[in-house]
Coordinates of C-alpha atoms in Angstrom, one line a residue:
M9 CA 108.6 125.0 98.4
A10 CA 107.1 128.1 100.2
K11 CA 105.7 127.6 103.2
E12 CA 101.6 128.3 102.9
R13 CA 100.6 130.3 106.0
H14 CA 96.8 129.6 107.3
G15 CA 94.5 131.7 109.1
V16 CA 93.6 132.6 112.5
D17 CA 90.5 130.3 112.3
R18 CA 92.3 127.7 111.7
R19 CA 94.8 128.5 114.8
A20 CA 92.1 128.1 117.2
V21 CA 90.5 125.1 115.8
L22 CA 94.3 123.4 115.6
R23 CA 94.3 124.5 119.3
A24 CA 90.4 123.4 120.2
A25 CA 91.3 119.8 119.1
V26 CA 94.2 119.6 120.7
A27 CA 93.5 119.9 123.8
G28 CA 89.6 118.2 123.5
G29 CA 92.2 115.7 122.8
G30 CA 93.7 115.3 126.0
G31 CA 97.7 116.8 124.4
L32 CA 100.2 115.0 122.9
A33 CA 102.2 112.8 126.0
L34 CA 105.7 111.9 124.1
A35 CA 106.8 108.1 125.3
G36 CA 109.6 106.1 124.1
T37 CA 113.0 106.0 126.6
L38 CA 113.9 109.5 124.9
W39 CA 110.6 111.6 126.2
Q40 CA 109.5 109.6 128.8
S41 CA 109.1 112.4 131.2
A42 CA 107.5 114.7 129.0
A43 CA 104.2 115.8 130.1
L44 CA 102.0 117.0 127.5
A45 CA 99.1 120.1 126.8
A46 CA 99.8 121.6 123.4
P47 CA 103.7 120.7 121.1
A48 CA 106.1 122.2 121.0
Q49 CA 106.3 125.7 122.3
N50 CA 109.0 128.4 122.1
G51 CA 111.5 128.4 124.8
P52 CA 115.2 128.8 126.4
G53 CA 117.1 126.8 124.7
P54 CA 120.1 124.1 126.3
Y55 CA 122.9 125.9 124.8
G56 CA 121.7 130.0 125.6
A57 CA 121.1 132.8 122.8
L58 CA 122.9 132.4 119.6
R59 CA 125.7 134.0 118.2
A60 CA 127.1 136.8 116.5
A61 CA 128.2 135.4 112.6
D62 CA 131.4 133.6 112.5
A63 CA 133.8 133.9 109.6
N64 CA 132.2 131.2 107.9
G65 CA 128.5 133.3 108.4
I66 CA 127.1 131.0 111.1
R67 CA 125.4 131.8 114.5
L68 CA 126.3 129.3 118.0
P69 CA 125.5 129.2 120.3
A70 CA 128.9 129.5 122.9
G71 CA 132.3 126.7 123.0
F72 CA 130.3 125.3 118.7
T73 CA 132.7 125.9 116.3
S74 CA 131.8 125.6 112.4
R75 CA 133.9 124.6 109.6
V76 CA 133.9 124.2 106.2
V77 CA 134.1 120.6 105.3
A78 CA 133.6 120.8 100.6
R79 CA 132.4 123.3 98.6
S80 CA 130.2 122.2 94.9
G81 CA 131.8 122.3 91.7
M82 CA 136.1 122.5 93.7
A83 CA 137.8 120.0 94.4
V84 CA 137.4 118.7 98.0
P85 CA 140.6 119.6 100.3
G86 CA 143.4 117.1 100.4
T87 CA 141.7 114.8 97.3
G88 CA 140.5 115.1 93.7
H89 CA 137.5 115.0 93.7
I90 CA 135.1 117.4 92.4
W91 CA 132.2 117.8 95.1
H92 CA 128.6 117.6 93.7
G93 CA 126.1 120.6 93.5
A94 CA 122.5 121.0 95.8
P95 CA 124.1 118.6 98.1
D96 CA 121.1 117.4 99.8
G97 CA 120.1 114.0 102.6
G98 CA 123.1 113.0 104.3
A99 CA 124.1 110.5 107.2
C100 CA 127.0 109.1 108.7
F101 CA 128.9 106.0 109.0
P102 CA 131.3 104.5 111.4
D103 CA 134.6 103.1 109.4
G104 CA 136.9 102.0 112.5
Q105 CA 138.0 104.4 114.1
G106 CA 137.0 107.4 112.3
W107 CA 133.6 107.6 110.0
I108 CA 131.6 108.8 106.7
Y109 CA 129.3 110.9 105.8
V110 CA 127.1 110.2 102.9
S111 CA 125.5 113.0 101.0
N112 CA 122.6 113.4 97.9
A113 CA 122.7 115.6 94.7
E114 CA 119.1 116.9 94.1
L115 CA 120.2 117.7 90.3
S116 CA 117.7 116.4 87.8
G117 CA 119.0 115.7 84.6
G118 CA 120.3 112.1 84.9
R119 CA 122.8 114.8 87.0
G120 CA 121.7 113.2 90.4
G121 CA 123.5 111.2 92.4
V122 CA 125.5 110.3 96.0
G123 CA 128.9 111.5 97.4
A124 CA 131.2 111.0 100.0
L125 CA 133.9 112.0 102.5
R126 CA 135.7 109.8 104.5
F127 CA 137.4 111.2 108.0
D128 CA 139.9 110.1 110.3
A129 CA 139.6 109.3 114.6
H130 CA 140.5 113.4 114.9
G131 CA 138.1 114.6 111.9
R132 CA 140.1 115.6 108.9
V133 CA 138.9 114.3 105.2
I134 CA 141.0 111.1 103.8
D135 CA 139.1 111.0 101.1
A136 CA 135.9 111.6 99.1
Y137 CA 134.2 109.7 95.9
S138 CA 130.8 109.1 94.5
I139 CA 129.0 106.3 95.1
L140 CA 125.5 106.8 93.2
T141 CA 125.7 108.0 89.2
G142 CA 123.1 108.6 86.2
T143 CA 119.8 109.3 88.5
H144 CA 117.0 111.7 89.2
R145 CA 117.2 114.9 92.0
N146 CA 118.4 112.5 95.0
C147 CA 116.6 114.4 97.5
A148 CA 116.9 113.5 101.2
G149 CA 117.0 109.0 102.2
G150 CA 118.0 107.1 105.4
P151 CA 121.2 105.6 106.0
T152 CA 120.4 101.4 107.4
P153 CA 121.1 99.5 110.1
W154 CA 122.9 96.8 108.5
Q155 CA 124.9 99.8 107.7
T156 CA 124.2 101.1 103.5
W157 CA 122.8 104.7 102.3
L158 CA 119.0 104.5 101.1
S159 CA 119.1 107.4 98.5
C160 CA 115.5 108.5 97.3
E161 CA 114.6 110.6 93.8
E162 CA 111.7 113.0 94.1
V163 CA 110.5 112.9 90.7
A164 CA 106.9 111.8 89.8
Y165 CA 107.2 107.7 89.4
G166 CA 110.7 108.1 91.6
Y167 CA 113.4 104.3 93.5
V168 CA 114.6 104.7 95.6
F169 CA 118.9 103.2 95.3
E170 CA 120.7 101.3 98.0
T171 CA 124.1 102.7 98.3
D172 CA 127.6 101.8 99.3
P173 CA 129.4 104.1 101.7
Y174 CA 132.3 102.6 101.7
G175 CA 133.0 102.7 97.9
V176 CA 132.7 98.3 97.7
A177 CA 129.5 97.4 96.6
V178 CA 127.2 98.0 93.5
P179 CA 124.7 100.1 93.9
A180 CA 121.0 98.8 93.2
R181 CA 117.8 99.7 92.2
R182 CA 114.9 98.7 94.8
D183 CA 112.1 98.3 93.2
A184 CA 109.9 97.3 95.9
M185 CA 110.1 99.7 97.7
G186 CA 108.4 101.8 95.3
R187 CA 107.6 104.9 92.4
F188 CA 105.8 107.8 94.0
T189 CA 107.7 110.9 94.7
H190 CA 110.2 109.8 97.6
E191 CA 112.2 112.1 100.3
A192 CA 112.4 110.6 102.9
A193 CA 113.1 106.8 104.8
A194 CA 113.8 105.6 108.2
C195 CA 114.8 102.0 109.0
D196 CA 112.7 100.7 112.4
P197 CA 115.1 97.0 113.7
D198 CA 112.3 96.6 116.2
R199 CA 109.0 96.3 113.5
Q200 CA 112.2 95.6 111.5
V201 CA 110.1 97.9 107.8
V202 CA 111.3 100.7 106.6
Y203 CA 109.1 104.0 107.0
L204 CA 109.1 105.9 103.7
T205 CA 107.1 110.0 102.9
E206 CA 106.2 111.5 100.1
D207 CA 106.8 114.8 98.7
E208 CA 103.8 115.5 97.4
R209 CA 100.5 117.9 98.0
D210 CA 98.2 114.1 98.8
G211 CA 100.8 113.1 99.4
C212 CA 101.2 109.2 102.2
F213 CA 103.3 107.7 104.3
Y214 CA 104.1 104.4 104.1
R215 CA 106.7 101.1 105.0
F216 CA 108.6 98.6 103.3
V217 CA 108.0 95.6 105.0
P218 CA 111.2 93.5 103.5
H219 CA 111.5 89.2 103.1
T220 CA 115.0 89.7 104.2
W221 CA 115.1 92.5 106.9
G222 CA 119.2 93.2 106.3
D223 CA 117.9 92.1 102.8
L224 CA 115.7 94.7 100.4
S225 CA 118.0 93.2 98.0
R226 CA 114.7 90.0 98.1
G227 CA 111.7 92.5 97.7
G228 CA 109.4 92.8 100.5
T229 CA 105.5 94.2 100.8
L230 CA 104.9 98.4 100.2
Q231 CA 102.1 99.4 103.5
V232 CA 100.3 102.4 103.1
L233 CA 99.8 104.0 106.4
V234 CA 95.7 104.6 106.5
A235 CA 93.6 106.9 109.0
G236 CA 91.1 109.8 109.5
G237 CA 91.8 113.5 108.9
G238 CA 92.4 114.6 112.9
T239 CA 96.0 115.7 113.4
S240 CA 95.9 112.6 116.1
G241 CA 94.0 109.0 116.4
S242 CA 94.6 105.0 115.7
A243 CA 95.9 103.5 111.9
A244 CA 96.3 100.7 110.2
W245 CA 98.4 99.4 107.3
R246 CA 97.0 98.2 103.8
T247 CA 99.2 97.4 101.1
V248 CA 99.1 98.9 97.8
P249 CA 97.7 96.6 95.0
D250 CA 101.0 98.3 93.1
P251 CA 104.1 99.7 94.4
T252 CA 105.4 100.0 91.0
P253 CA 103.4 101.7 88.4
S254 CA 105.0 103.2 84.9
S255 CA 104.9 106.4 83.4
G256 CA 100.9 107.3 83.9
R257 CA 98.9 104.8 85.9
T258 CA 97.9 105.1 88.7
P259 CA 100.1 106.3 91.4
T260 CA 100.9 105.1 94.9
R261 CA 99.0 107.1 97.3
H262 CA 96.1 107.3 94.8
Q263 CA 95.8 103.3 95.4
V264 CA 94.4 102.7 99.0
S265 CA 90.7 104.5 99.8
G266 CA 91.3 106.3 102.9
A267 CA 94.8 106.3 103.3
K268 CA 96.0 109.7 105.7
R269 CA 97.3 112.9 103.6
F270 CA 100.0 114.2 104.8
V271 CA 101.2 117.9 103.0
G272 CA 104.6 117.4 101.3
G273 CA 106.3 115.0 103.5
E274 CA 109.7 115.6 104.2
G275 CA 112.4 114.4 106.8
A276 CA 112.2 111.3 109.1
Y277 CA 114.0 109.8 111.6
Y278 CA 113.3 106.4 113.4
A279 CA 113.5 106.3 117.5
D280 CA 113.0 104.6 120.6
G281 CA 110.1 103.4 118.9
H282 CA 108.7 106.1 117.4
C283 CA 109.3 108.0 113.7
W284 CA 109.1 111.4 113.2
F285 CA 109.5 112.7 109.6
T286 CA 107.4 116.3 108.7
T287 CA 105.5 117.9 106.2
K288 CA 106.3 121.5 105.0
G289 CA 103.4 122.8 103.4
D290 CA 101.5 122.5 106.3
N291 CA 105.6 122.9 108.5
R292 CA 103.8 120.2 110.1
V293 CA 106.1 118.0 112.6
W294 CA 104.9 114.3 113.3
R295 CA 105.3 111.6 115.7
F296 CA 104.5 107.8 114.8
N297 CA 104.5 106.1 118.4
A298 CA 104.8 102.0 116.0
A299 CA 104.6 100.1 118.9
D300 CA 100.4 101.4 118.8
D301 CA 99.9 102.5 115.6
T302 CA 99.1 106.0 116.6
Y303 CA 100.0 110.0 115.4
E304 CA 100.3 112.7 116.3
L305 CA 101.8 116.2 116.1
A306 CA 105.2 117.0 118.1
Y307 CA 105.1 120.8 117.0
D308 CA 102.8 123.0 114.6
D309 CA 104.1 126.5 114.1
D310 CA 100.3 127.6 114.0
L311 CA 99.9 126.5 117.5
V312 CA 103.0 128.4 119.2
N313 CA 100.9 130.1 122.3
N314 CA 104.2 131.7 123.5
G315 CA 105.1 134.7 120.8
P316 CA 106.9 134.3 116.6
A317 CA 107.1 130.0 115.6
P318 CA 110.6 129.9 116.1
L319 CA 110.8 127.4 113.1
T320 CA 109.3 127.1 110.0
N321 CA 109.7 125.9 106.3
V322 CA 110.5 122.3 108.5
D323 CA 112.4 120.2 106.1
N324 CA 115.4 117.4 107.2
I325 CA 115.3 115.8 110.9
T326 CA 118.1 114.2 112.6
G327 CA 117.6 113.3 116.4
S328 CA 120.6 113.0 119.1
A329 CA 121.3 109.6 120.4
L330 CA 123.1 111.3 123.4
S331 CA 120.3 113.9 124.3
G332 CA 117.8 113.0 122.9
D333 CA 116.7 116.2 121.9
L334 CA 116.0 116.5 117.4
Y335 CA 117.1 119.1 114.8
I336 CA 115.4 120.2 112.0
A337 CA 116.4 121.7 109.4
E338 CA 115.1 125.0 108.2
D339 CA 114.1 125.6 104.2
G340 CA 114.5 128.7 103.6
A341 CA 113.0 131.7 105.6
D342 CA 115.8 132.7 108.2
M343 CA 117.8 129.2 107.8
E344 CA 118.6 127.5 111.4
I345 CA 118.4 124.4 111.9
N346 CA 116.1 124.8 115.5
L347 CA 115.8 121.8 118.1
I348 CA 113.2 120.4 120.2
T349 CA 113.8 119.0 123.3
P350 CA 112.5 115.3 125.2
D351 CA 110.4 118.5 127.6
E352 CA 109.1 120.1 124.2
V353 CA 111.7 123.4 124.5
V354 CA 111.5 124.5 120.6
T355 CA 113.9 126.5 120.0
P356 CA 116.8 127.5 117.0
F357 CA 120.2 126.0 117.6
L358 CA 121.9 128.2 114.6
R359 CA 121.3 130.2 112.0
I360 CA 122.8 130.6 108.4
E361 CA 123.6 133.9 108.0
G362 CA 123.1 135.4 103.8
Q363 CA 121.7 132.4 102.6
G364 CA 118.1 133.7 102.0
A365 CA 118.2 132.0 98.6
S366 CA 119.8 128.6 100.0
E367 CA 117.9 126.3 102.6
I368 CA 119.7 124.0 105.0
T369 CA 120.3 119.6 103.8
G370 CA 121.3 116.5 105.5
P371 CA 121.2 117.2 108.7
W372 CA 123.8 113.6 110.8
F373 CA 126.0 113.3 114.0
S374 CA 129.0 111.7 113.6
P375 CA 128.6 107.5 115.1
A376 CA 130.1 109.8 118.6
G377 CA 127.8 112.4 118.1
D378 CA 129.9 114.8 118.7
R379 CA 130.4 116.5 115.5
L380 CA 126.7 117.7 113.2
Y381 CA 127.2 117.5 109.2
F382 CA 125.0 119.6 107.1
S383 CA 124.7 121.5 104.5
S384 CA 123.1 125.0 102.3
Q385 CA 122.3 123.3 99.0
R386 CA 123.0 126.8 97.2
G387 CA 125.1 128.8 100.0
T388 CA 125.5 132.1 98.7
S389 CA 125.3 132.3 95.1
G390 CA 121.4 131.0 95.6
S391 CA 122.6 128.9 93.0
S392 CA 122.7 124.6 92.8
S393 CA 126.5 124.8 91.8
G394 CA 126.6 127.3 95.3
G395 CA 126.2 124.4 97.9
I396 CA 128.4 124.1 101.1
T397 CA 129.2 122.1 102.5
Y398 CA 129.5 122.6 107.5
E399 CA 130.3 120.4 109.9
V400 CA 130.0 121.9 114.0
T401 CA 131.2 121.0 116.9
G402 CA 131.3 121.7 120.2
P403 CA 129.7 121.0 123.6
F404 CA 126.7 119.2 122.7
R405 CA 125.5 117.4 125.5
A406 CA 124.3 113.6 126.3
R407 CA 121.5 112.2 129.3
G408 CA 123.2 111.2 132.8
G409 CA 126.9 112.7 131.4
G410 CA 127.3 116.1 130.3
P411 CA 130.2 117.9 127.5
G412 CA 132.4 117.2 129.3
D413 CA 132.7 114.2 130.6
T414 CA 135.7 112.7 128.7
T415 CA 136.5 109.0 130.5
P416 CA 135.5 105.7 128.3
P417 CA 133.5 103.0 129.3
T418 CA 135.6 99.6 130.2
A419 CA 135.9 97.0 127.2
P420 CA 133.0 93.9 127.4
S421 CA 135.4 91.2 129.1
A422 CA 134.4 87.6 129.6
L423 CA 133.2 86.4 125.6
T424 CA 131.9 83.8 124.6
V425 CA 130.3 81.4 122.1
D426 CA 127.1 79.5 121.0
G427 CA 124.4 78.6 119.2
V428 CA 127.4 78.4 116.5
T429 CA 126.0 77.1 112.9
Q430 CA 127.7 77.1 108.9
T431 CA 126.0 80.2 109.1
A432 CA 125.5 81.9 111.9
A433 CA 127.4 82.7 115.4
T434 CA 125.3 84.4 118.8
L435 CA 128.5 87.0 121.4
R436 CA 127.6 86.8 125.3
W437 CA 129.5 88.9 126.9
T438 CA 129.7 90.4 130.6
A439 CA 128.5 94.3 131.1
S440 CA 130.7 97.0 130.8
T441 CA 131.1 99.9 133.9
D442 CA 130.6 103.8 133.3
D443 CA 131.1 106.4 135.3
T444 CA 127.4 107.8 134.1
G445 CA 126.5 104.3 132.5
V446 CA 127.0 102.5 129.0
H447 CA 124.8 104.1 126.8
H448 CA 124.6 101.2 124.0
Y449 CA 127.7 98.3 122.5
A450 CA 128.7 98.2 119.0
A451 CA 129.3 94.8 117.3
D452 CA 131.6 93.4 114.3
V453 CA 133.0 91.2 112.4
D454 CA 136.6 91.0 111.3
G455 CA 136.4 95.5 112.3
R456 CA 133.3 95.6 109.9
V457 CA 130.5 97.0 112.7
V458 CA 127.3 95.6 111.7
D459 CA 125.4 96.8 114.9
P460 CA 125.5 99.5 115.7
A461 CA 122.9 100.4 119.0
V462 CA 123.4 96.8 120.2
A463 CA 120.7 96.8 123.6
A464 CA 121.6 94.0 125.6
T465 CA 125.0 92.1 126.9
S466 CA 124.6 89.6 123.1
H467 CA 125.0 89.6 120.3
T468 CA 123.8 87.0 117.1
Y469 CA 125.7 87.3 113.8
T470 CA 124.1 86.2 110.7
G471 CA 125.6 85.2 106.5
L472 CA 128.2 83.6 107.8
S473 CA 129.8 81.4 105.5
A474 CA 130.7 77.5 106.2
A475 CA 134.5 76.1 108.0
T476 CA 135.0 80.8 107.8
T477 CA 136.6 81.6 110.8
Y478 CA 135.7 85.3 111.8
V479 CA 136.4 87.4 114.7
L480 CA 133.4 88.8 116.3
G481 CA 134.5 92.2 118.6
V482 CA 131.8 94.7 120.5
T483 CA 132.8 98.2 121.7
A484 CA 130.5 99.5 124.1
H485 CA 129.4 103.5 124.2
D486 CA 128.6 105.6 126.6
A487 CA 126.4 108.3 126.5
A488 CA 128.6 111.4 126.2
G489 CA 130.4 109.4 122.6
N490 CA 133.9 107.3 124.8
A491 CA 133.7 103.9 122.9
S492 CA 135.4 101.4 125.0
P493 CA 138.8 99.7 123.9
R494 CA 137.1 96.3 122.1
A495 CA 136.8 93.3 123.0
T496 CA 137.1 90.4 120.7
L497 CA 136.6 86.6 119.5
T498 CA 138.0 84.0 116.8
V499 CA 135.0 82.3 115.7
T500 CA 135.2 78.9 113.5
T501 CA 131.4 78.5 111.4
A502 CA 130.0 75.2 111.5
G503 CA 130.3 72.7 108.6
D504 CA 128.6 69.3 107.1
P505 CA 128.8 67.2 109.6
S506 CA 128.0 64.3 106.9
G507 CA 131.1 65.5 104.0
G508 CA 128.0 67.8 102.6
G509 CA 127.4 71.7 103.6
E510 CA 126.6 75.2 102.4
F511 CA 129.4 78.0 101.3
S512 CA 128.7 81.7 99.2
N513 CA 129.6 84.4 98.2
H514 CA 127.5 87.6 98.8
T515 CA 130.0 89.9 96.8
D516 CA 128.4 92.8 94.3
V517 CA 129.8 91.4 91.2
P518 CA 129.4 93.9 88.7
I519 CA 128.4 93.1 84.5
R520 CA 129.7 95.0 82.1
D521 CA 127.9 95.5 78.6
G522 CA 129.6 93.3 76.4
A523 CA 131.9 91.3 78.8
T524 CA 132.6 88.4 81.5
A525 CA 132.0 88.0 85.0
T526 CA 133.8 86.3 86.9
S527 CA 133.3 85.6 91.2
T528 CA 134.5 82.7 92.8
I529 CA 133.7 80.3 95.9
A530 CA 135.8 77.9 97.6
V531 CA 134.5 74.7 98.8
G532 CA 136.8 72.5 101.6
G533 CA 135.5 69.7 103.6
V534 CA 133.6 67.7 100.5
A535 CA 133.8 64.5 99.1
D536 CA 132.2 64.1 96.2
A537 CA 129.2 66.6 94.5
G538 CA 126.4 64.6 94.6
S539 CA 123.0 66.2 94.2
F540 CA 123.8 69.4 94.3
E541 CA 122.5 72.8 94.5
V542 CA 123.6 76.5 92.7
D543 CA 121.0 79.9 94.3
L544 CA 121.4 82.3 92.2
V545 CA 120.8 86.0 92.4
I546 CA 122.1 88.3 89.6
L547 CA 120.1 92.0 89.7
H548 CA 119.8 92.5 86.0
T549 CA 117.6 94.5 83.0
W550 CA 117.1 93.0 80.3
V551 CA 117.7 89.2 81.0
G552 CA 117.2 87.9 78.1
D553 CA 121.4 89.0 76.9
L554 CA 122.6 87.0 79.3
T555 CA 124.2 83.5 80.2
V556 CA 125.3 81.6 83.2
E557 CA 127.9 78.8 83.7
V558 CA 129.0 76.7 86.4
I559 CA 132.3 76.0 86.4
A560 CA 133.9 72.5 88.9
P561 CA 137.6 73.0 90.4
G562 CA 138.0 70.1 87.5
G563 CA 136.8 72.5 84.4
R564 CA 133.3 70.5 84.6
E565 CA 131.2 72.6 83.5
W566 CA 126.6 73.9 84.3
R567 CA 125.0 76.4 81.5
L568 CA 122.2 77.4 84.0
W569 CA 120.9 80.2 82.0
N570 CA 121.0 80.5 78.0
R571 CA 120.1 84.1 76.4
S572 CA 116.2 83.0 78.7
G573 CA 113.6 85.4 80.0
G574 CA 113.8 87.5 76.9
S575 CA 113.0 91.3 78.4
A576 CA 112.3 90.8 82.3
D577 CA 114.6 91.6 84.7
D578 CA 116.9 89.6 87.2
I579 CA 116.8 85.8 88.2
R580 CA 116.1 84.4 90.9
Q581 CA 116.6 81.2 90.3
T582 CA 117.7 77.8 92.6
F583 CA 119.5 75.3 90.4
T584 CA 119.9 71.5 91.1
L585 CA 122.7 69.7 89.5
N586 CA 123.7 65.5 89.3
G587 CA 127.5 67.0 90.3
T588 CA 128.4 63.2 90.5
G589 CA 131.6 61.5 90.6
V590 CA 133.0 65.5 90.9
D591 CA 135.4 66.3 93.2
A592 CA 133.8 69.6 95.1
N593 CA 136.8 71.0 96.5
G594 CA 138.7 73.9 95.3
I595 CA 137.5 76.5 93.9
W596 CA 134.1 76.4 91.5
T597 CA 133.5 79.5 89.1
L598 CA 130.6 81.3 88.5
R599 CA 131.2 82.9 84.6
V600 CA 128.4 85.2 83.9
H601 CA 128.3 87.0 79.6
D602 CA 127.1 89.7 78.7
H603 CA 126.0 89.7 75.4
A604 CA 124.6 93.2 74.7
H605 CA 124.4 96.9 75.2
H606 CA 122.8 99.5 76.9
D607 CA 122.0 97.0 80.1
Q608 CA 123.4 96.9 83.6
G609 CA 123.4 94.5 87.0
Y610 CA 125.8 92.6 88.8
V611 CA 125.6 89.2 90.1
D612 CA 124.6 89.4 94.3
S613 CA 124.1 86.7 95.5
W614 CA 125.3 82.9 94.3
T615 CA 125.1 79.9 96.9
L616 CA 126.8 76.1 96.3
R617 CA 124.2 73.6 98.5
F618 CA 126.0 69.9 98.4

């Protein structure tokens, strides 16, 4: 969408409004030193001037280099996977000593989806694969703290899909997050909500409040920001009455009186109590303060008063956890990624030459913060089939430790565990030490990171299974991206002292047309099954063609579902059954049969409670 220019009168009015309102004070850990009289201004950047274009046509500061990691329509080097066209929003996820970069495909006609690149510890691509297919114009999205990728459809009445970057779990449509022209998603773990932008001329800014943080399958409430028409002020949240309107019904953005309008919502990024988001139609970067529900301008090209505006056609946005700098990609214009520093200087970080018919998409840093990934959606050809995905490395700066800092923190020590229940345990440790200070910790279960940004010296692990042994791990990270050795402690969760217990399986199992799907749970330490419960969550369109049975280790069967429910979607129900005289110990089986075709779904989870 082309940038819409405004006249001199609008500039004057905006400047007067900002000055009269006392300006913008960017708070939070990343921005505490800021004291701003107007939104960010043109100025020299921390990395100096851009040098001549390299072999890839990218102008970078001294010390930085670029490389191509994937091209649309071609096999990713070292793999047989064909990289998708029109690469768009993306993010990185930790993967042992390596990482994964996911990238949306903004293609229409059911050709949208998400691809993934897996890197080893040395940054070499070792695998590539699809994690979502068959969707429409997947534009931006956002990562979750539980290591999934939310991929958003930028079409009228579009959906959000939750996907697994690791390629294990089946992707799931999250209807409760609303049907509208989605753009980006940004998770706020402090308030346990997800912010959502809308790419419409009269779009809104939303937040989704899940019923269960970390489990979007359980639904939640979609709310919209309500505020006045100014560029700063206080706001409130109101529930959207019908978050999933069918085509032709009242769109979400028109359902709540007083909903604040934003001209073409684009990227969103959450850090330190603030959600930053961009609006391309008026070329602004906004800051929403989640602590007090206020909003204000961080950047407006019409308010740059010391020379030409360096940042135009704002689009995707991300940030560096090391430095606090924001990185904003341009859609067309002069094809730059600009950064806004914590002292409110906006300056180009890179420029792609010879690709003016494209746009820069998907900027995101590797978990260590030392590599920046992004794409040119249409490359040199100007076509969606000409997309190019890049990596930039170099001396990215850090707070409290320059890019030359290579000393890792010491490993966390004196690990203890308490609060052990059937489903949770709290790990505590003595703080690590580092020459420039520990920035955060990362907590994992059996080697899989469950929280990459722990601020305290303890973490409560949830969602565990009863009577199961786990290796809980933690690593310390400094501001320069160095990681300590992993410290671990083995813990076994509690069983039920009464001889009962709760046993779960949360592994997704696809349900194919005309086929049978099974899932198993191992039960131990329980005598007679007695009266027991089965909690069942199946996410499936048209549940009227399903039969579901649960089978005890000795072969006794109970039918839970017998082709009821008609055309309704999903089964979320607790069944109470009589198992008196049945030995509960051993392998229990859930059996699901799909008796028809042209629908889809999967077993999300099931739990036995004795």
